[in-house]
CSV table of C-alpha atoms and ligand atoms in Angstrom, one decimal:
chain,number,residue,atom,x,y,z
A,1,MET,CA,81.0,33.1,85.1
A,2,THR,CA,78.3,33.1,81.4
A,3,ASN,CA,77.4,30.4,79.3
A,4,GLU,CA,76.2,33.1,77.0
A,5,ARG,CA,77.8,35.2,74.5
A,6,VAL,CA,78.6,38.9,76.0
A,7,PHE,CA,78.8,42.2,74.1
A,8,ASN,CA,82.5,42.6,74.1
A,9,PHE,CA,83.6,46.5,73.7
A,10,SER,CA,86.9,45.5,73.9
A,11,ALA,CA,89.4,47.3,72.1
A,12,GLY,CA,91.3,44.8,70.8
A,13,PRO,CA,91.6,41.9,70.6
A,14,SER,CA,87.6,42.5,69.9
A,15,VAL,CA,84.1,40.9,68.8
A,16,MET,CA,84.3,38.6,65.9
A,17,PRO,CA,81.5,37.9,63.6
A,18,GLU,CA,79.7,34.8,64.8
A,19,GLU,CA,79.4,33.4,61.3
A,20,ALA,CA,82.9,33.4,61.5
A,21,LEU,CA,83.9,31.6,64.5
A,22,LEU,CA,80.8,28.8,63.7
A,23,GLU,CA,82.7,28.3,60.5
A,24,ALA,CA,86.0,27.3,61.7
A,25,GLN,CA,84.6,25.7,64.8
A,26,LYS,CA,83.1,23.0,62.2
A,27,ASN,CA,86.3,23.3,60.6
A,28,LEU,CA,88.7,22.9,63.3
A,29,LEU,CA,89.0,19.0,63.4
A,30,ASN,CA,89.2,18.6,59.4
A,31,TYR,CA,89.5,21.6,57.3
A,32,LYS,CA,87.4,20.2,53.8
A,33,GLY,CA,88.7,16.7,54.2
A,34,SER,CA,92.3,17.1,54.6
A,35,GLY,CA,92.2,15.2,58.3
A,36,MET,CA,93.9,18.3,59.9
A,37,SER,CA,93.0,22.0,61.3
A,38,VAL,CA,94.4,24.7,59.3
A,39,MET,CA,96.6,25.1,62.4
A,40,GLU,CA,98.2,22.3,61.7
A,41,MET,CA,99.5,22.6,58.1
A,42,SER,CA,102.0,23.5,56.4
A,43,HIS,CA,102.2,27.0,54.8
A,44,ARG,CA,103.1,25.8,51.6
A,45,SER,CA,100.6,23.0,51.4
A,46,PRO,CA,97.9,23.3,48.1
A,47,ALA,CA,95.2,23.5,50.8
A,48,PHE,CA,96.8,26.5,52.3
A,49,ALA,CA,97.9,28.1,49.7
A,50,GLU,CA,94.3,28.6,48.6
A,51,ILE,CA,93.2,29.7,52.0
A,52,PHE,CA,96.3,32.3,51.4
A,53,SER,CA,95.5,33.4,47.8
A,54,SER,CA,91.9,33.5,48.5
A,55,THR,CA,92.0,35.7,51.3
A,56,GLN,CA,94.3,38.1,49.3
A,57,GLU,CA,91.6,38.1,46.4
A,58,LYS,CA,88.5,38.5,49.0
A,59,LEU,CA,90.5,41.8,50.6
A,60,ARG,CA,91.6,43.1,47.2
A,61,LYS,CA,87.8,42.5,46.3
A,62,ALA,CA,86.5,44.2,49.8
A,63,LEU,CA,88.5,47.2,49.5
A,64,SER,CA,88.9,47.9,45.3
A,65,VAL,CA,92.7,47.8,45.6
A,66,PRO,CA,93.9,48.7,42.2
A,67,ASP,CA,96.8,46.1,41.0
A,68,SER,CA,99.4,49.1,41.5
A,69,HIS,CA,99.7,48.0,45.1
A,70,GLU,CA,100.7,44.8,47.2
A,71,ILE,CA,98.6,42.6,50.1
A,72,LEU,CA,100.8,41.6,52.5
A,73,PHE,CA,99.9,39.4,55.5
A,74,LEU,CA,103.0,39.7,58.0
A,75,GLN,CA,103.5,39.4,61.2
A,76,GLY,CA,104.7,41.9,64.5
A,77,GLY,CA,102.0,43.6,64.5
A,78,ALA,CA,101.1,47.3,63.9
A,79,THR,CA,103.9,48.3,66.1
A,80,LEU,CA,106.7,46.8,63.7
A,81,GLN,CA,105.2,49.4,60.9
A,82,PHE,CA,106.3,52.2,63.2
A,83,ALA,CA,109.6,51.0,62.3
A,84,ALA,CA,109.5,49.2,59.3
A,85,ILE,CA,108.0,52.1,57.5
A,86,PRO,CA,111.0,55.0,57.7
A,87,MET,CA,113.3,52.0,57.3
A,88,ASN,CA,111.8,51.1,53.9
A,89,LEU,CA,110.3,54.6,53.0
A,90,SER,CA,112.0,57.4,54.2
A,91,SER,CA,115.3,57.0,52.8
A,92,GLY,CA,116.7,58.5,55.6
A,93,GLY,CA,115.3,62.0,54.8
A,94,VAL,CA,112.7,64.3,55.6
A,95,THR,CA,109.0,62.5,57.0
A,96,ASP,CA,105.7,64.7,57.7
A,97,TYR,CA,103.8,63.2,60.9
A,98,ALA,CA,100.3,63.8,62.2
A,99,VAL,CA,100.4,63.4,65.9
A,100,THR,CA,96.5,62.9,66.5
A,101,GLY,CA,96.4,60.3,69.5
A,102,ASN,CA,98.6,57.5,71.3
A,103,PHE,CA,99.5,55.2,68.1
A,104,SER,CA,100.5,58.3,65.5
A,105,ASN,CA,102.9,59.6,68.9
A,106,LYS,CA,104.5,56.1,69.3
A,107,ALA,CA,104.8,55.9,65.4
A,108,ALA,CA,106.3,59.1,65.1
A,109,LYS,CA,108.5,58.7,68.2
A,110,GLU,CA,109.9,55.2,66.8
A,111,ALA,CA,110.6,56.8,63.4
A,112,VAL,CA,112.8,59.7,65.1
A,113,LYS,CA,115.6,56.8,64.5
A,114,TYR,CA,115.7,56.5,61.1
A,115,CYS,CA,115.1,59.9,59.4
A,116,SER,CA,114.4,63.1,60.0
A,117,VAL,CA,110.5,63.7,61.5
A,118,HIS,CA,108.7,66.6,60.9
A,119,ILE,CA,105.3,67.3,62.8
A,120,ALA,CA,103.2,68.6,60.8
A,121,ALA,CA,100.2,68.7,63.3
A,122,SER,CA,99.6,67.7,66.4
A,123,THR,CA,96.7,67.5,68.9
A,124,ALA,CA,98.3,66.8,71.9
A,125,PRO,CA,97.5,67.1,75.0
A,126,GLU,CA,93.8,66.4,74.7
A,127,HIS,CA,93.7,64.8,71.2
A,128,ASN,CA,89.9,65.5,71.0
A,129,ARG,CA,90.0,66.6,67.4
A,130,ILE,CA,91.4,65.7,63.9
A,131,PRO,CA,93.4,69.0,62.6
A,132,LYS,CA,91.8,70.5,59.3
A,133,GLN,CA,93.6,70.4,56.0
A,134,GLU,CA,94.8,73.8,56.4
A,135,GLU,CA,96.0,73.1,59.4
A,136,LEU,CA,98.7,70.6,58.2
A,137,ASN,CA,102.1,71.9,58.0
A,138,LEU,CA,103.7,69.9,55.4
A,139,SER,CA,107.2,69.9,54.2
A,140,PRO,CA,107.7,70.6,51.0
A,141,ASP,CA,110.4,67.4,50.3
A,142,ALA,CA,108.7,64.8,52.9
A,143,ALA,CA,109.1,61.5,51.3
A,144,TYR,CA,106.2,60.5,52.8
A,145,PHE,CA,103.3,62.0,55.2
A,146,TYR,CA,102.1,60.1,58.3
A,147,TYR,CA,98.7,59.5,60.0
A,148,CYS,CA,96.5,57.3,61.8
A,149,ALA,CA,93.0,57.2,60.1
A,150,ASN,CA,91.0,56.2,63.6
A,151,ASN,CA,92.6,57.0,67.0
A,152,THR,CA,91.6,54.1,69.1
A,153,ILE,CA,92.6,55.3,72.6
A,154,TYR,CA,91.3,58.6,72.2
A,155,GLY,CA,87.9,58.4,70.1
A,156,THR,CA,88.6,60.6,67.3
A,157,GLU,CA,88.3,59.5,63.5
A,158,TRP,CA,89.8,61.4,60.4
A,159,GLN,CA,86.7,62.6,58.6
A,160,TYR,CA,88.9,63.1,55.2
A,161,VAL,CA,91.9,61.8,53.2
A,162,PRO,CA,94.6,64.7,53.3
A,163,GLU,CA,95.4,66.2,50.6
A,164,THR,CA,99.8,65.7,50.5
A,165,LYS,CA,102.2,66.5,47.7
A,166,ALA,CA,104.2,63.1,49.4
A,167,PRO,CA,102.7,59.5,49.4
A,168,LEU,CA,99.9,59.1,52.2
A,169,VAL,CA,101.1,56.3,54.9
A,170,CYS,CA,98.1,55.3,57.1
A,171,ASP,CA,97.7,53.2,60.1
A,172,MET,CA,93.8,51.9,60.1
A,173,SER,CA,94.4,49.1,62.4
A,174,SER,CA,90.8,50.3,64.2
A,175,ASP,CA,88.7,51.6,61.1
A,176,ILE,CA,89.9,48.9,58.2
A,177,LEU,CA,86.8,47.6,56.1
A,178,SER,CA,84.5,50.1,58.1
A,179,GLN,CA,84.6,51.8,54.8
A,180,PRO,CA,85.0,52.3,51.3
A,181,VAL,CA,88.6,53.6,50.7
A,182,ASP,CA,90.2,54.9,47.5
A,183,VAL,CA,93.3,52.7,48.3
A,184,SER,CA,94.9,54.3,44.9
A,185,ARG,CA,95.3,57.5,47.1
A,186,PHE,CA,97.5,55.5,49.5
A,187,GLY,CA,100.8,54.7,49.4
A,188,MET,CA,100.5,52.2,52.1
A,189,ILE,CA,97.5,51.8,54.6
A,190,TYR,CA,98.5,49.4,57.0
A,191,ALA,CA,96.7,47.6,59.6
A,192,GLY,CA,96.6,45.0,62.6
A,193,ALA,CA,94.2,42.7,62.7
A,194,GLN,CA,93.2,42.4,65.8
A,195,LYS,CA,90.4,45.1,65.9
A,196,ASN,CA,88.5,44.5,63.0
A,197,MET,CA,89.5,41.8,61.2
A,198,ALA,CA,91.0,39.2,62.5
A,199,PRO,CA,93.1,37.3,65.9
A,200,ALA,CA,96.2,38.9,66.9
A,201,GLY,CA,99.4,38.2,65.4
A,202,LEU,CA,98.5,39.0,61.7
A,203,THR,CA,99.3,42.6,60.1
A,204,VAL,CA,98.2,43.5,56.4
A,205,VAL,CA,99.9,46.0,54.5
A,206,ILE,CA,98.5,47.5,51.4
A,207,ILE,CA,101.8,49.1,49.7
A,208,ASP,CA,101.7,50.8,45.9
A,209,LYS,CA,104.9,48.6,45.0
A,210,THR,CA,106.5,51.6,43.1
A,211,LEU,CA,107.8,52.7,46.9
A,212,ALA,CA,109.6,49.4,47.8
A,213,GLY,CA,113.4,48.5,47.1
A,214,LYS,CA,114.4,51.9,48.6
A,215,GLU,CA,115.4,50.2,52.3
A,216,LEU,CA,118.0,52.0,54.5
A,217,PRO,CA,121.0,49.3,54.1
A,218,PHE,CA,120.6,47.7,58.0
A,219,THR,CA,116.6,47.1,57.3
A,220,PRO,CA,116.2,43.6,58.5
A,221,GLN,CA,115.0,41.0,55.5
A,222,ILE,CA,111.9,40.3,57.3
A,223,MET,CA,110.8,44.2,57.6
A,224,SER,CA,111.8,45.0,54.1
A,225,TYR,CA,108.5,45.6,51.9
A,226,LYS,CA,110.3,44.4,48.4
A,227,THR,CA,111.8,41.3,49.9
A,228,MET,CA,108.4,40.6,51.0
A,229,ILE,CA,106.7,41.2,48.0
A,230,ASP,CA,109.2,39.4,46.6
A,231,SER,CA,108.3,36.3,48.2
A,232,GLY,CA,104.5,36.6,48.5
A,233,SER,CA,104.7,36.8,52.0
A,234,MET,CA,106.3,33.8,52.8
A,235,LEU,CA,109.6,34.8,53.3
A,236,ASN,CA,109.1,32.8,56.7
A,237,THR,CA,106.0,31.1,57.8
A,238,PRO,CA,102.8,33.4,58.0
A,239,PRO,CA,99.9,33.8,60.2
A,240,CYS,CA,98.4,30.9,59.2
A,241,TRP,CA,95.4,30.9,61.4
A,242,CYS,CA,95.2,34.3,61.1
A,243,ILE,CA,95.2,35.0,57.6
A,244,TYR,CA,92.3,31.7,57.6
A,245,MET,CA,90.6,33.6,59.9
A,246,LEU,CA,90.8,36.7,57.8
A,247,GLY,CA,89.3,34.7,55.1
A,248,LEU,CA,85.8,33.9,57.2
A,249,THR,CA,85.5,37.6,58.3
A,250,LEU,CA,85.6,38.9,54.6
A,251,ASP,CA,83.2,35.8,53.5
A,252,TRP,CA,81.0,37.6,56.0
A,253,LEU,CA,81.8,40.7,54.9
A,254,LEU,CA,81.1,40.6,51.4
A,255,ALA,CA,78.2,38.5,51.7
A,256,ASN,CA,75.9,41.1,53.8
A,257,GLY,CA,76.9,43.9,51.1
A,258,GLY,CA,80.7,44.5,52.0
A,259,VAL,CA,82.2,48.1,52.9
A,260,THR,CA,79.4,50.0,51.8
A,261,TRP,CA,77.3,47.7,54.1
A,262,MET,CA,79.5,48.2,56.7
A,263,GLU,CA,79.9,51.9,56.5
A,264,GLN,CA,75.9,52.6,57.1
A,265,LEU,CA,75.9,49.8,59.5
A,266,LYS,CA,78.9,51.8,61.6
A,267,ARG,CA,77.4,55.4,61.5
A,268,GLU,CA,73.8,54.3,63.1
A,269,ARG,CA,76.0,52.1,65.5
A,270,ALA,CA,77.7,55.2,66.5
A,271,LYS,CA,75.0,57.4,66.3
A,272,LYS,CA,73.1,55.7,68.3
A,273,VAL,CA,75.5,56.4,71.8
A,274,TYR,CA,76.7,59.6,70.5
A,275,ASP,CA,73.2,61.1,70.2
A,276,PHE,CA,72.2,59.6,73.7
A,277,LEU,CA,75.8,61.4,74.8
A,278,ASP,CA,74.4,64.5,73.5
A,279,ASN,CA,71.1,64.6,75.0
A,280,SER,CA,72.1,64.1,78.3
A,281,SER,CA,73.6,66.0,81.2
A,282,PHE,CA,75.2,63.0,83.1
A,283,TYR,CA,78.0,61.8,80.4
A,284,ARG,CA,80.1,63.9,78.4
A,285,ALA,CA,81.6,62.4,75.7
A,286,HIS,CA,85.0,63.0,74.9
A,287,ALA,CA,85.5,63.7,71.0
A,288,LEU,CA,84.1,67.1,69.6
A,289,PRO,CA,81.3,66.4,67.2
A,290,ASP,CA,83.3,66.9,63.9
A,291,SER,CA,86.0,64.6,65.0
A,292,ARG,CA,84.1,61.8,66.7
A,293,SER,CA,85.0,58.1,65.9
A,294,ASP,CA,82.6,55.6,64.3
A,295,MET,CA,84.5,52.6,65.9
A,296,ASN,CA,85.3,53.9,69.5
A,297,VAL,CA,83.1,55.8,71.3
A,298,THR,CA,84.7,58.2,74.5
A,299,PHE,CA,83.2,59.5,77.0
A,300,ARG,CA,83.1,59.7,81.2
A,301,THR,CA,80.8,61.0,83.7
A,302,GLY,CA,83.3,63.2,85.4
A,303,SER,CA,83.4,61.5,88.3
A,304,ALA,CA,86.3,58.5,88.6
A,305,GLU,CA,84.2,57.1,90.9
A,306,LEU,CA,80.9,56.6,88.9
A,307,ASP,CA,82.9,55.6,85.9
A,308,ALA,CA,84.3,52.9,87.7
A,309,SER,CA,80.9,51.7,88.8
A,310,PHE,CA,79.6,52.2,85.3
A,311,VAL,CA,82.2,49.6,84.2
A,312,LYS,CA,81.5,46.9,86.7
A,313,GLU,CA,77.8,47.1,86.5
A,314,ALA,CA,77.7,47.1,83.0
A,315,ALA,CA,79.7,44.3,83.0
A,316,GLN,CA,77.0,42.2,85.5
A,317,ARG,CA,74.5,42.7,82.3
A,318,GLY,CA,77.1,41.3,79.8
A,319,LEU,CA,78.1,44.7,78.3
A,320,VAL,CA,82.1,44.0,78.9
A,321,ASN,CA,85.2,45.9,78.6
A,322,LEU,CA,83.6,49.4,79.2
A,323,LYS,CA,86.7,50.6,81.0
A,324,GLY,CA,88.4,53.7,78.9
A,325,HIS,CA,92.5,53.2,78.4
A,326,LYS,CA,94.9,53.9,81.3
A,327,ILE,CA,96.0,57.0,79.6
A,328,ALA,CA,92.4,58.6,78.6
A,329,GLY,CA,90.3,57.3,81.7
A,330,GLY,CA,86.6,57.6,81.7
A,331,MET,CA,84.8,54.6,79.2
A,332,ARG,CA,85.1,53.4,75.8
A,333,ALA,CA,83.0,51.4,73.9
A,334,SER,CA,84.6,50.1,70.7
A,335,LEU,CA,81.7,49.3,68.0
A,336,TYR,CA,83.8,47.7,65.8
A,337,ASN,CA,82.3,45.7,62.6
A,338,ALA,CA,81.2,42.6,64.0
A,339,MET,CA,79.3,44.2,67.2
A,340,PRO,CA,75.6,43.7,66.5
A,341,MET,CA,73.2,46.3,66.7
A,342,LYS,CA,71.2,44.5,69.7
A,343,GLY,CA,74.9,45.1,71.3
A,344,VAL,CA,74.5,48.6,70.5
A,345,ASP,CA,70.9,49.1,72.1
A,346,THR,CA,71.6,47.1,75.1
A,347,LEU,CA,74.8,49.2,76.0
A,348,VAL,CA,72.3,52.7,75.5
A,349,GLU,CA,69.7,51.2,77.2
A,350,PHE,CA,72.3,50.6,80.5
A,351,MET,CA,73.3,54.3,79.9
A,352,LYS,CA,69.9,55.5,80.3
A,353,GLU,CA,69.4,53.3,83.5
A,354,PHE,CA,72.5,54.0,85.0
A,355,GLU,CA,72.0,58.0,84.9
A,356,ARG,CA,68.4,57.4,85.9
A,357,SER,CA,69.7,55.4,89.4
A,358,HIS,CA,72.8,57.6,89.9
A,359,VAL,CA,72.2,61.2,89.7
B,401,LIG,C1,95.6,49.0,68.7
B,401,LIG,C2,96.6,49.6,67.6
B,401,LIG,C3,98.1,49.2,67.4
B,401,LIG,C4,98.7,48.8,68.0
B,401,LIG,O1,98.6,47.4,67.3
B,401,LIG,P1,99.5,46.3,67.9
B,401,LIG,O2,99.1,45.0,66.9
B,401,LIG,O3,99.4,45.7,69.2
B,401,LIG,O4,101.0,46.6,67.5
B,401,LIG,C5,98.4,51.0,66.7
B,401,LIG,N1,97.5,51.7,65.7
B,401,LIG,C6,96.1,51.3,66.0
B,401,LIG,C7,95.9,52.3,65.4
B,401,LIG,C8,95.7,50.7,66.6
B,401,LIG,O5,94.7,50.4,67.9
């Protein structure tokens, strides 16, 4: 039990900006004189239409999304996109996948049902690095090249955008809005909202409109990008509350300097932890230095018992959810956009103390 907010290092759903939560709280019972909360509104009402379009505009601004690309607000999580992508974009042909962690592996396995999957690169089983451009074994006729920008479980992150002839399809679930991206280089970017943007239940898809409309005939309507573009993401009820919360997160981000501000901040946050890890012989970072994620820092002590004590004692200090994913073990500190610098400083302080008292 605590009466204070903790530092929440959860990999997802994750910490949200306090400013966004307070704004939501302020409007919870009566949104702008409507007499109701956003949760209770018709998705076709003028009040919600304004929330929807302004959130779309703010996202377009934050990521400098060009007019060639549509922004969709969908449901089903990132996981539904593992199937929607090959259904809509493969035409049943050859597709290239870079498998650099759990989620890209899952995406490739799902895609096998709908198209011919060629593994263009794999870092299994360690998944402690990102392949170099020269290592990508690209098919000459791939419908798209698929990769996951940040590997949430293993803590590695692509430091470059691959060069491919095929359109790039990228899962940015765990690093979207953490740095500028040249959206025009991508056929499609998508992200589950619950890491860096909003509560769980919303999936953002940013897609080059020319790629839509070639879905396989059995594609469910709700998974068709063309249908969703044509209906303005409102074929059915969209995740209204999550869209509203994304808008509030974007207000916070844009008011503070947008993704260039966030890029500086995320580098600074991650560097503090990695610098400490590199100077310690007690802890070991999982990812190789040139492949490290700024969003999910994975490390361990070398003893499963000590790792467990670390997680437990950290929680007693208000540093929660530091346990690594079960397939990777060890610890994982997720330093998403809304993680305050004080959380990082307190974590590093605790790591020092824990080392001192356990060597
Ligand atoms: C969390 C995560 C997913 C899975 O997201 P869901 O919304 O739970 O389906 C996929 N990819 C990445 C990179 C993730 O971090």
